[in-house]
Short mmCIF file of C-alpha atoms in Angstrom, two decimals:
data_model
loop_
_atom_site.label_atom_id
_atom_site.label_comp_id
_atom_site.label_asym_id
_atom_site.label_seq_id
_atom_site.Cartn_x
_atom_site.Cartn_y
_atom_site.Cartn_z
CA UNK A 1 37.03 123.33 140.93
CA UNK A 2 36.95 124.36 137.53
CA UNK A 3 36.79 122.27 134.32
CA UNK A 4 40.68 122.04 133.71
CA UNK A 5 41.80 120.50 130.17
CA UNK A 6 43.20 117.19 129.66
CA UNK A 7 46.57 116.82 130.99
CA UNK A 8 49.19 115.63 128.71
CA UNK A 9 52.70 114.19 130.31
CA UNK A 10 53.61 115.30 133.74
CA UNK A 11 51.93 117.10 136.09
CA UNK A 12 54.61 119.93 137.52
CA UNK A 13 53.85 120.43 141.19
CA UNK A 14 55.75 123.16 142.73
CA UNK A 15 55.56 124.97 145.84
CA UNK A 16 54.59 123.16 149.07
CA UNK A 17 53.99 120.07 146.98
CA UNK A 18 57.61 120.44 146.68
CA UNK A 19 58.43 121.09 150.47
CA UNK A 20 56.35 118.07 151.27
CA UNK A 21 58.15 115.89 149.13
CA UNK A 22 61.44 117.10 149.92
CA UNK A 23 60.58 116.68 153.89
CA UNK A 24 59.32 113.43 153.44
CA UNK A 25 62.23 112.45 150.88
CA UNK A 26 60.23 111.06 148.15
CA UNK A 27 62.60 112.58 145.39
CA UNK A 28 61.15 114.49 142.61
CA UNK A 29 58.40 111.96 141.48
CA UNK A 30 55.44 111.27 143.76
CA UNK A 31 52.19 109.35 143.89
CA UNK A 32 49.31 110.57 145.85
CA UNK A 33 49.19 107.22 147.34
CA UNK A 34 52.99 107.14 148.67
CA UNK A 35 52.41 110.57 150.01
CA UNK A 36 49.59 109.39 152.20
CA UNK A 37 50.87 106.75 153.33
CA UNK A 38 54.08 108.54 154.54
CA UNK A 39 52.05 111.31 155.79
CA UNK A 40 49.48 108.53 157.98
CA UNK A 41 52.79 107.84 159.44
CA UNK A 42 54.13 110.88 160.18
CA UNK A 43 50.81 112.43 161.32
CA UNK A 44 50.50 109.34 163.57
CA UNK A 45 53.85 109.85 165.69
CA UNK A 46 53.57 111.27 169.27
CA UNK A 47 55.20 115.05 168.59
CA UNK A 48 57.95 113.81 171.17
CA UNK A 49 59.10 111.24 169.12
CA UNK A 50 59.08 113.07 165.88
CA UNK A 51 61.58 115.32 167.84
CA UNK A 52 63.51 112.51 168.45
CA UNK A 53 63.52 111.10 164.76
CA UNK A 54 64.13 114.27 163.29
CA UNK A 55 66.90 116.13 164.67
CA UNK A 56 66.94 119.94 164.09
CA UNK A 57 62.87 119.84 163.80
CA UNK A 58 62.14 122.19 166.32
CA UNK A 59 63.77 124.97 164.48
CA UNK A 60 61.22 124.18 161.66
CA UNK A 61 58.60 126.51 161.61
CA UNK A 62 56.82 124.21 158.69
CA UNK A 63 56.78 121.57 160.55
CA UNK A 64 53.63 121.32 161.67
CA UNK A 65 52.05 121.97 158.75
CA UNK A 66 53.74 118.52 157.21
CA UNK A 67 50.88 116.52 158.56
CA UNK A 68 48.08 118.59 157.19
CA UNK A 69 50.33 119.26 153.49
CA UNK A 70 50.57 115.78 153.23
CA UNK A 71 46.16 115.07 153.57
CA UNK A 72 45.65 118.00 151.24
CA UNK A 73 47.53 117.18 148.50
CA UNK A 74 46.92 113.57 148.17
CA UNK A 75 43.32 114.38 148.44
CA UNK A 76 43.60 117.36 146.10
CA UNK A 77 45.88 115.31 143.43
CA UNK A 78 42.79 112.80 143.56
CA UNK A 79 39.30 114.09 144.50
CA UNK A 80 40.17 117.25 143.41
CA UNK A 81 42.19 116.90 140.07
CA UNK A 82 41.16 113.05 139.08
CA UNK A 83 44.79 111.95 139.28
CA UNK A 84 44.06 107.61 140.58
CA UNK A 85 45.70 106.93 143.82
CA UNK A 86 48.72 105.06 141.97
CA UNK A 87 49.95 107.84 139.37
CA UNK A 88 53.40 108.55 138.37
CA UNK A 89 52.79 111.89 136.34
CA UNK A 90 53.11 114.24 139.29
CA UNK A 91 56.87 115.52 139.57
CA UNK A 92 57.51 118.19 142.63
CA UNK A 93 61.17 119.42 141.77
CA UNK A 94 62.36 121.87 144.12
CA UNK A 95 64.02 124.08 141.88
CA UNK A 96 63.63 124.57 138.40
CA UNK A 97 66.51 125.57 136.10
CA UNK A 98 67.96 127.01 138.85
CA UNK A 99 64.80 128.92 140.35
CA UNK A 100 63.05 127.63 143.40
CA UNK A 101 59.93 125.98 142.43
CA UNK A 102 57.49 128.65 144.27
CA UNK A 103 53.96 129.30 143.66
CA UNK A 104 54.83 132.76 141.64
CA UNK A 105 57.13 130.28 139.35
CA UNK A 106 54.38 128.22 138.86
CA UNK A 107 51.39 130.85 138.14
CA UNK A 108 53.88 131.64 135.38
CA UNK A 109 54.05 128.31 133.97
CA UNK A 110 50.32 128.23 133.93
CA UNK A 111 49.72 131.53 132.70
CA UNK A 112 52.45 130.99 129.73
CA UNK A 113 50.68 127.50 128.77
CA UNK A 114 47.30 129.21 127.98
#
């Protein structure tokens, strides 16, 4: 990656970091631990019984793609940004003043804090 400047406060996650959390309910405020520990689970679970468990999941189209969101992210929040397992500091809200939280929102946020 590239040599990214110190972060101060939160660190504001937005598209499918904020997908993942809303699928796996974990609210607005994650920690790369919780998310792979809910994704080990998840990833875990015969696809029959995630049918079961989740009722209306077969219409998902994401919903494959939970398992494999859930590894990347933890693993990108930590090997790949230097966030520790345990931190607080990543929020992944959804929408945003009223905007969805999408990757174009967020290139703007970056873009703007330069």
């Amino acid at each position: 990656f590239y040599d990214s400047p110190p972060l101060y406060g939160d660190f504001l996650a937005v598209s499918v970091y904020a997908y993942t959390a809303r699928f796996y309910e974990l609210g607005q405020r994650l920690t790369p631990l919780t998310l792979e520990r809910v994704g080990n689970g998840f990833c875990s679970t015969a696809w029959e019984r995630t049918l079961e468990l989740r009722p209306g999941a077969a219409e998902d189209p994401y919903l494959p793609g939970y398992c494999f969101a859930a590894a990347y992210i933890a693993t990108l929040l930590t090997d790949g940004f230097g966030f520790p397992l345990t931190t607080e500091r990543v929020v992944a809200p959804v929408r945003i003043q009223g905007s969805e939280a999408s990757w174009a929102l967020g290139a703007v946020v970056d873009a703007l804090g330069r």
